Coordinates of C-alpha atoms in Angstrom, one line a residue:
X1 CA 3.7 -7.3 13.8
X2 CA 2.3 -9.8 11.4
X3 CA 4.0 -13.1 12.0
X4 CA 3.9 -16.3 10.0
X5 CA 1.0 -17.8 11.9
X6 CA -1.1 -14.7 11.3
X7 CA -0.1 -14.5 7.6
X8 CA -0.9 -18.1 6.9
X9 CA -4.3 -17.8 8.6
X10 CA -5.1 -14.7 6.7
X11 CA -3.9 -15.9 3.3
X12 CA -5.5 -19.3 3.6
X13 CA -8.8 -17.7 4.3
X14 CA -8.3 -15.3 1.4
X15 CA -7.6 -18.1 -1.1
X16 CA -10.6 -20.1 -0.1
X17 CA -13.0 -17.3 -0.1
X18 CA -11.7 -15.2 -3.0
X19 CA -10.4 -17.7 -5.5
X20 CA -11.9 -21.0 -5.0
X21 CA -15.4 -19.6 -4.7
X22 CA -16.6 -20.3 -1.2
X23 CA -11.9 17.3 -7.6
X24 CA -11.7 19.6 -4.8
X25 CA -14.1 20.2 -1.9
X26 CA -15.4 23.7 -1.5
X27 CA -15.9 23.0 2.2
X28 CA -12.6 21.2 2.5
X29 CA -11.5 20.2 6.0
X30 CA -14.5 21.7 7.7
X31 CA -16.2 18.5 8.9
X32 CA -19.9 17.8 8.6
X33 CA -22.2 20.6 7.4
X34 CA -26.0 21.1 7.5
X35 CA -28.4 18.6 8.8
X36 CA -29.0 16.5 11.9
X37 CA -29.8 13.0 10.8
X38 CA -30.9 11.0 7.8
X39 CA -34.0 9.9 9.7
X40 CA -35.2 13.5 9.8
X41 CA -34.8 13.6 6.0
X42 CA -32.9 16.9 6.4
X43 CA -30.1 17.5 4.0
X44 CA -26.8 16.1 5.2
X45 CA -23.3 16.7 3.6
X46 CA -20.5 14.2 4.3
X47 CA -17.0 15.3 3.5
X48 CA -14.9 12.4 2.1
X49 CA -11.2 12.9 1.5
X50 CA -9.4 10.1 -0.3
X51 CA -6.3 9.3 -2.5
X52 CA -7.6 7.8 -5.7
X53 CA -7.3 10.6 -8.4
X54 CA -8.8 9.9 -11.7
X55 CA -5.6 9.8 -13.7
X56 CA -3.2 7.6 -11.6
X57 CA -5.9 5.5 -9.9
X58 CA -8.5 5.3 -12.6
X59 CA -10.0 2.0 -11.6
X60 CA -10.4 2.9 -7.9
X61 CA -11.6 6.4 -8.8
X62 CA -14.4 5.0 -11.0
X63 CA -15.5 2.6 -8.2
X64 CA -15.6 5.4 -5.6
X65 CA -17.8 7.5 -7.9
X66 CA -20.1 4.6 -8.6
X67 CA -20.5 3.8 -4.9
X68 CA -21.2 7.4 -4.1
X69 CA -23.7 7.8 -6.9
X70 CA -25.5 4.7 -5.7
X71 CA -25.5 5.9 -2.1
X72 CA -26.8 9.3 -2.9
X73 CA -29.5 7.7 -5.1
X74 CA -30.6 5.5 -2.2
X75 CA -30.2 8.3 0.3
X76 CA -31.6 11.5 -1.5
X77 CA -31.0 13.6 1.6
X78 CA -27.3 12.9 1.7
X79 CA -24.6 14.5 -0.4
X80 CA -21.0 13.2 -0.4
X81 CA -18.5 15.9 -1.2
X82 CA -15.1 14.5 -2.3
X83 CA -11.6 16.0 -1.9
X84 CA -9.2 13.9 -4.0
X85 CA -5.4 14.1 -3.5
X86 CA -2.5 11.9 -4.5
X87 CA -0.8 9.8 -1.9
X88 CA 1.8 12.2 -0.6
X89 CA -0.5 15.2 -0.8
X90 CA -3.0 13.2 1.1
X91 CA -0.7 12.4 4.0
X92 CA 0.5 16.0 4.3
X93 CA -3.1 17.3 4.2
X94 CA -4.2 14.8 6.9
X95 CA -1.4 16.1 9.2
X96 CA -2.4 19.7 8.6
X97 CA -6.1 19.1 9.2
X98 CA -5.4 17.1 12.3
X99 CA -3.4 20.0 13.8
X100 CA -6.4 22.2 13.5
X101 CA -8.9 19.5 14.5
X102 CA -10.7 19.8 11.1
X103 CA -10.5 16.3 9.7
X104 CA -13.0 15.2 7.1
X105 CA -16.0 13.2 8.2
X106 CA -14.7 10.2 6.4
X107 CA -11.1 9.7 5.3
X108 CA -8.4 7.2 4.4
X109 CA -5.8 5.9 6.8
X110 CA -3.1 3.2 7.1
X111 CA -2.8 0.7 9.9
X112 CA -0.7 0.2 13.1
X113 CA 1.9 2.9 13.8
X114 CA 0.4 5.4 11.3
X115 CA -2.9 5.2 13.0
X116 CA -1.7 5.6 16.5
X117 CA -1.1 9.3 16.8
X118 CA -4.5 10.1 15.4
X119 CA -6.1 7.7 17.9
X120 CA -4.1 9.2 20.8
X121 CA -5.1 12.6 19.7
X122 CA -8.8 11.6 19.8
X123 CA -9.2 12.3 16.2
X124 CA -10.7 9.0 14.9
X125 CA -13.8 7.5 16.4
X126 CA -14.1 3.7 17.1
X127 CA -16.1 1.7 14.5
X128 CA -16.5 -1.5 16.4
X129 CA -20.3 -1.1 16.3
X130 CA -20.0 -1.5 12.5
X131 CA -18.2 -4.8 13.0
X132 CA -21.2 -6.2 14.9
X133 CA -23.7 -5.1 12.3
X134 CA -24.0 -5.7 8.6
X135 CA -20.2 -6.2 8.3
X136 CA -20.0 -8.9 11.0
X137 CA -17.8 -11.8 9.8
X138 CA -17.3 -10.1 6.4
X139 CA -13.6 -9.3 6.7
X140 CA -10.8 -11.8 6.0
X141 CA -9.3 -12.9 9.3
X142 CA -6.6 -10.7 10.7
X143 CA -7.3 -7.6 8.6
X144 CA -9.3 -5.5 11.1
X145 CA -6.9 -6.3 13.9
X146 CA -4.3 -4.2 12.2
X147 CA -6.5 -1.1 12.8
X148 CA -7.1 -1.9 16.5
X149 CA -5.5 -0.1 19.4
X150 CA -6.2 -1.0 23.0
X151 CA -9.0 -3.2 22.1
X152 CA -10.9 -0.8 19.9
X153 CA -11.0 -0.6 16.1
X154 CA -10.5 2.8 14.5
X155 CA -10.8 2.1 10.8
X156 CA -12.1 -0.5 8.4
X157 CA -9.7 -2.0 5.9
X158 CA -10.3 -2.0 2.2
X159 CA -7.4 -3.8 0.7
X160 CA -4.7 -6.4 1.3
X161 CA -1.4 -6.0 -0.5
X162 CA 2.0 -7.6 -1.2
X163 CA 4.9 -6.0 -3.1
X164 CA 6.3 -7.9 -6.1
X165 CA 8.7 -6.7 -8.7
X166 CA 6.8 -6.0 -11.9
X167 CA 8.7 -6.3 -15.1
X168 CA 8.3 -5.5 -18.8
X169 CA 8.3 -8.8 -20.7
X170 CA 9.0 -7.1 -24.0
X171 CA 12.2 -5.5 -22.7
X172 CA 13.3 -8.8 -21.1
X173 CA 12.7 -10.6 -24.4
X174 CA 14.6 -8.0 -26.4
X175 CA 17.7 -8.5 -24.3
X176 CA 17.2 -12.2 -23.8
X177 CA 16.8 -11.8 -20.0
X178 CA 15.5 -14.5 -17.7
X179 CA 13.4 -13.9 -14.6
X180 CA 16.1 -13.8 -11.8
X181 CA 15.9 -16.5 -9.2
X182 CA 18.9 -15.3 -7.2
X183 CA 20.1 -11.8 -6.3
X184 CA 23.3 -12.3 -8.3
X185 CA 21.1 -13.0 -11.3
X186 CA 19.1 -9.8 -10.6
X187 CA 22.3 -7.8 -10.5
X188 CA 23.3 -9.4 -13.9
X189 CA 20.0 -8.3 -15.3
X190 CA 20.6 -4.7 -14.0
X191 CA 24.1 -4.7 -15.6
X192 CA 22.8 -5.9 -19.0
X193 CA 20.0 -3.3 -19.1
X194 CA 22.3 -0.5 -18.0
X195 CA 24.9 -1.4 -20.6
X196 CA 22.2 -1.2 -23.3
X197 CA 21.0 2.2 -22.2
X198 CA 17.8 1.0 -20.5
X199 CA 16.9 2.1 -17.0
X200 CA 16.8 -1.1 -15.0
X201 CA 14.5 -0.1 -12.2
X202 CA 11.9 2.7 -11.8
X203 CA 12.1 4.2 -8.4
X204 CA 10.7 7.5 -7.1
X205 CA 12.5 7.9 -3.8
X206 CA 11.4 11.5 -3.1
X207 CA 8.5 9.7 -1.4
X208 CA 11.0 7.7 0.6
X209 CA 8.7 4.7 1.4
X210 CA 9.4 3.5 -2.1
X211 CA 13.0 3.0 -1.3
X212 CA 12.1 1.4 2.0
X213 CA 10.5 -1.5 0.0
X214 CA 13.9 -2.3 -1.5
X215 CA 15.8 -2.1 1.8
X216 CA 13.2 -4.3 3.5
X217 CA 13.5 -7.0 0.9
X218 CA 17.3 -7.0 1.0
X219 CA 17.1 -7.1 4.8
X220 CA 14.6 -9.9 4.8
X221 CA 16.6 -12.0 2.3
X222 CA 20.0 -11.3 4.0
X223 CA 19.1 -11.3 7.8
X224 CA 15.9 -13.2 7.7
X225 CA 12.3 -12.1 8.5
X226 CA 12.6 -12.6 12.3
X227 CA 15.7 -10.4 12.5
X228 CA 14.1 -7.6 10.5
X229 CA 10.8 -7.7 12.5
X230 CA 12.8 -7.8 15.7
X231 CA 14.7 -4.7 14.7
X232 CA 11.6 -2.8 13.7
X233 CA 9.8 -3.6 17.0
X234 CA 12.8 -2.6 19.0
X235 CA 13.5 -6.0 20.4
X236 CA 16.5 -6.4 18.2
X237 CA 18.9 -4.0 16.5
X238 CA 19.4 -2.6 13.0
X239 CA 23.1 -3.2 13.7
X240 CA 22.6 -6.9 13.2
X241 CA 25.1 -8.2 10.6
X242 CA 22.6 -9.1 7.9
X243 CA 20.7 -5.7 8.3
X244 CA 24.0 -3.8 7.9
X245 CA 24.8 -5.8 4.8
X246 CA 21.4 -5.0 3.4
X247 CA 22.0 -1.3 3.9
X248 CA 25.4 -1.6 2.2
X249 CA 23.8 -3.4 -0.7
X250 CA 21.4 -0.6 -1.3
X251 CA 24.3 1.7 -2.0
X252 CA 25.9 -1.0 -4.2
X253 CA 22.8 -0.9 -6.3
X254 CA 23.0 2.8 -6.5
X255 CA 26.7 2.6 -7.6
X256 CA 25.7 0.1 -10.3
X257 CA 23.1 2.5 -11.7
X258 CA 20.2 0.2 -10.9
X259 CA 17.7 3.0 -10.7
X260 CA 16.4 5.6 -13.1
X261 CA 18.4 8.8 -13.2
X262 CA 17.5 11.3 -10.5
X263 CA 15.5 8.7 -8.6
X264 CA 16.0 10.5 -5.2
X265 CA 14.3 13.6 -6.5
X266 CA 11.5 11.8 -8.4
X267 CA 8.0 11.1 -6.9
X268 CA 6.6 7.7 -7.1
X269 CA 4.2 8.8 -9.8
X270 CA 7.0 10.3 -11.9
X271 CA 9.0 7.1 -11.6
X272 CA 6.0 4.9 -12.3
X273 CA 5.4 6.8 -15.6
X274 CA 8.9 5.7 -16.7
X275 CA 7.8 2.1 -16.3
X276 CA 4.4 2.7 -17.9
X277 CA 6.1 4.4 -20.8
X278 CA 8.5 1.5 -21.4
X279 CA 11.5 3.5 -20.4
X280 CA 12.3 1.3 -17.3
X281 CA 12.3 -2.5 -17.2
X282 CA 11.3 -3.1 -13.6
X283 CA 9.2 -1.5 -10.9
X284 CA 8.6 -2.7 -7.3
X285 CA 5.3 -1.7 -5.8
X286 CA 2.3 -3.0 -3.9
X287 CA -0.5 -4.9 -5.5
X288 CA -2.7 -1.8 -5.3
X289 CA -1.0 -1.1 -8.7
X290 CA -2.6 -4.2 -10.3
X291 CA -5.5 -2.1 -11.8
X292 CA -2.9 -0.2 -13.9
X293 CA -1.5 -3.5 -15.3
X294 CA -4.9 -5.2 -15.8
X295 CA -8.1 -3.2 -16.0
X296 CA -7.1 0.5 -16.6
X297 CA -8.1 1.2 -20.2
X298 CA -6.2 4.5 -20.1
X299 CA -3.1 2.4 -20.3
X300 CA -2.4 0.7 -23.7
X301 CA -3.4 -3.0 -23.9
X302 CA -0.1 -3.9 -25.4
X303 CA 1.7 -2.6 -22.3
X304 CA -0.7 -4.3 -19.9
X305 CA -0.2 -7.6 -21.7
X306 CA 3.6 -7.1 -21.3
X307 CA 3.6 -6.8 -17.6
X308 CA 4.7 -9.8 -15.5
X309 CA 6.1 -10.1 -11.9
X310 CA 8.6 -12.0 -9.9
X311 CA 9.4 -12.4 -6.2
X312 CA 12.4 -10.7 -4.7
X313 CA 15.2 -13.3 -5.3
X314 CA 17.1 -15.2 -2.7
X315 CA 20.5 -14.0 -1.6
X316 CA 23.3 -16.6 -1.4
X317 CA 24.2 -17.2 2.2
X318 CA 21.3 -15.2 3.4
X319 CA 18.8 -16.3 6.0
X320 CA 15.7 -15.3 4.1
X321 CA 12.9 -17.2 2.2
X322 CA 11.8 -16.3 -1.3
X323 CA 8.2 -16.7 -0.2
X324 CA 8.5 -14.1 2.5
X325 CA 6.8 -10.8 1.5
X326 CA 6.6 -7.2 2.4
X327 CA 3.0 -6.1 2.6
X328 CA -0.1 -6.3 4.8
X329 CA -3.5 -4.7 5.0
X330 CA -3.7 -1.6 2.8
X331 CA -5.7 1.5 3.4
X332 CA -8.8 1.7 5.4
X333 CA -11.6 4.2 6.1
X334 CA -11.9 6.2 9.3
X335 CA -14.7 8.4 10.7
X336 CA -13.7 11.7 12.3
X337 CA -14.3 11.8 16.1
X338 CA -15.4 15.5 15.8
X339 CA -17.6 15.0 12.8
X340 CA -21.0 16.8 13.1
X341 CA -22.6 14.0 11.1
X342 CA -20.9 11.0 12.7
X343 CA -23.9 8.6 12.5
X344 CA -24.4 9.4 8.8
X345 CA -20.6 9.1 8.2
X346 CA -20.6 5.7 9.8
X347 CA -23.6 4.6 7.7
X348 CA -21.7 5.7 4.6
X349 CA -18.5 3.8 5.6
X350 CA -20.5 0.6 6.2
X351 CA -22.1 0.9 2.8
X352 CA -18.9 1.8 1.0
X353 CA -16.9 -1.1 2.5
X354 CA -19.7 -3.5 1.6
X355 CA -19.9 -2.3 -2.0
X356 CA -16.1 -1.9 -2.4
X357 CA -15.4 -5.6 -1.9
X358 CA -16.8 -7.2 -5.1
X359 CA -16.6 -4.0 -7.2
X360 CA -12.9 -3.5 -6.5
X361 CA -12.2 -7.0 -7.7
X362 CA -14.1 -6.9 -11.0
X363 CA -13.8 -3.2 -11.7
X364 CA -10.2 -2.5 -10.6
X365 CA -8.4 -5.8 -9.9
X366 CA -7.9 -4.8 -6.3
X367 CA -7.4 -7.5 -3.6
X368 CA -10.0 -6.6 -1.0
X369 CA -9.9 -7.0 2.8
X370 CA -13.5 -8.3 2.7
X371 CA -14.5 -11.9 1.8
X372 CA -15.7 -12.1 -1.8
X373 CA -16.8 -15.1 -3.8
X374 CA -14.9 -14.7 -7.1
X375 CA -15.6 -18.2 -8.5
X376 CA -17.6 -16.9 -11.4
X377 CA -15.6 -13.8 -12.0
X378 CA -13.4 -13.4 -15.1
X379 CA -10.2 -12.2 -13.5
X380 CA -6.9 -11.2 -15.2
X381 CA -4.2 -13.9 -15.0
X382 CA -1.8 -11.5 -13.4
X383 CA -4.3 -10.9 -10.6
X384 CA -4.9 -14.7 -10.1
X385 CA -1.1 -15.5 -10.2
X386 CA -0.3 -12.9 -7.6
X387 CA -3.2 -13.9 -5.4
X388 CA -2.0 -17.5 -5.6
X389 CA 1.5 -16.4 -4.5
X390 CA -0.1 -14.8 -1.4
X391 CA -1.3 -18.3 -0.4
X392 CA 2.3 -19.5 -0.5
X393 CA 3.6 -16.8 1.8
X394 CA 5.9 -18.1 4.6
X395 CA 5.6 -14.6 6.3
X396 CA 4.4 -11.1 5.6
X397 CA 6.2 -8.1 7.2
X398 CA 4.1 -5.0 7.4
X399 CA 5.7 -1.9 5.7
X400 CA 8.2 -0.5 8.2
X401 CA 7.0 3.1 8.2
X402 CA 3.5 1.8 8.9
X403 CA 4.6 -0.4 11.8
X404 CA 6.7 2.3 13.5
X405 CA 5.4 5.0 15.7
X406 CA 5.3 8.5 14.1
X407 CA 8.7 9.9 15.0
X408 CA 10.5 6.6 14.4
X409 CA 8.8 6.2 11.0
X410 CA 9.9 9.7 10.0
X411 CA 13.5 8.9 11.0
X412 CA 13.2 5.6 9.0
X413 CA 12.0 7.4 5.9
X414 CA 14.6 10.2 6.1
X415 CA 17.4 7.7 6.6
X416 CA 16.2 5.6 3.7
X417 CA 16.5 8.7 1.4
X418 CA 19.9 9.5 3.0
X419 CA 21.1 5.9 2.4
X420 CA 20.0 5.8 -1.2
X421 CA 21.6 9.3 -1.7
X422 CA 24.8 8.1 0.0
X423 CA 24.5 10.9 2.5
X424 CA 24.6 8.3 5.3
X425 CA 26.7 5.2 5.8
X426 CA 25.1 1.8 6.6
X427 CA 26.4 2.2 10.2
X428 CA 24.8 5.7 10.6
X429 CA 21.6 4.4 9.0
X430 CA 21.4 1.6 11.6
X431 CA 22.4 3.7 14.6
X432 CA 19.7 6.3 13.8
X433 CA 17.1 3.7 13.5
X434 CA 17.9 2.1 16.9
X435 CA 18.0 5.5 18.6
X436 CA 14.6 6.6 17.1
X437 CA 12.9 3.3 18.0
X438 CA 14.3 3.2 21.5
X439 CA 12.8 6.7 22.1
X440 CA 9.4 5.1 21.9
X441 CA 7.8 7.9 19.9

């Protein structure tokens, strides 16, 4: 759990260091192939599976290819073979490969509870040796700890994220809408847009974690961050009054047609396209989407110029704080425990993480987990504004499904979809959460 003390330490360090200046693999899932070591100059193939496809993650995809090209140029005996999947395909493929013990040599993972079953299954190798080498003291305080279990670190983080509500300024101007400061104002915005035939909010809840963001903010604002965190950890209960109200309010939003039609059957990418195409006025998502609103030249400049953001509003009578965020360390890189080229894979991860830091800022507008001096960088205003908001954070609650252990996370995601689909009452939603978390799985 990332409490206020941790969040402020991390974000203060971030602000000082970052702002003020201080395809498909033909050998997919088979692990390492020919070669013994780079030192012998024999040919080595490293299989790298990631989730930055060219279309939907153009900025990140370009950087990945640049880093790989540079690495192969500097290490002519090494070939990096990529397998690129979108977010949900990636998660599913990782589960399939783990069941057959055929993980890639290098792959992407999330922190905390997501990481745990792979560590317990002896599928990821510790990378603490990299933290005492070239990468020593290179990470923003608190980020690598999210990937540590029982004193060992099993992945190296690439990003740090928070989840704002992005909005289309042109649509807001057309209907003379103001940025909502309170939840009642947000609902008024939703009603105005809906009455004028504009989809208020783009949401692809087929992926489930997307709906979780909305529930978590409502829970934070109504019950307060401590109550939400306590329920997720199992110390408290989802039956707490404010958390029950948050679940009920999710269904109230559904009744008020706040989300795009068919949202429970749409993927995140499908829903995002509604926002990108100007058909939906708002879209809540992590700051990993910043490249699409700043540097991605495949998206029209007029649209990028029209994107703003606001914090989830306060709820009257609620215990939450408008500067409390849902977010935390983003994805990180792991090395497969059973890789046949483990040493070379670790060397590539070390290189990749080092290069990713600065290039991800300038090339994609990504907020990195490594310390970067951005004092002389020409950064988009949207990036700067969001980064400054991170420094004001009173708390940051890590995404619920990432915090929870695997079975509890699956229950959470299934119940989120049931709640949004009105297939479960708020009481049933809460009861199932408490039961799953109490099981300790």
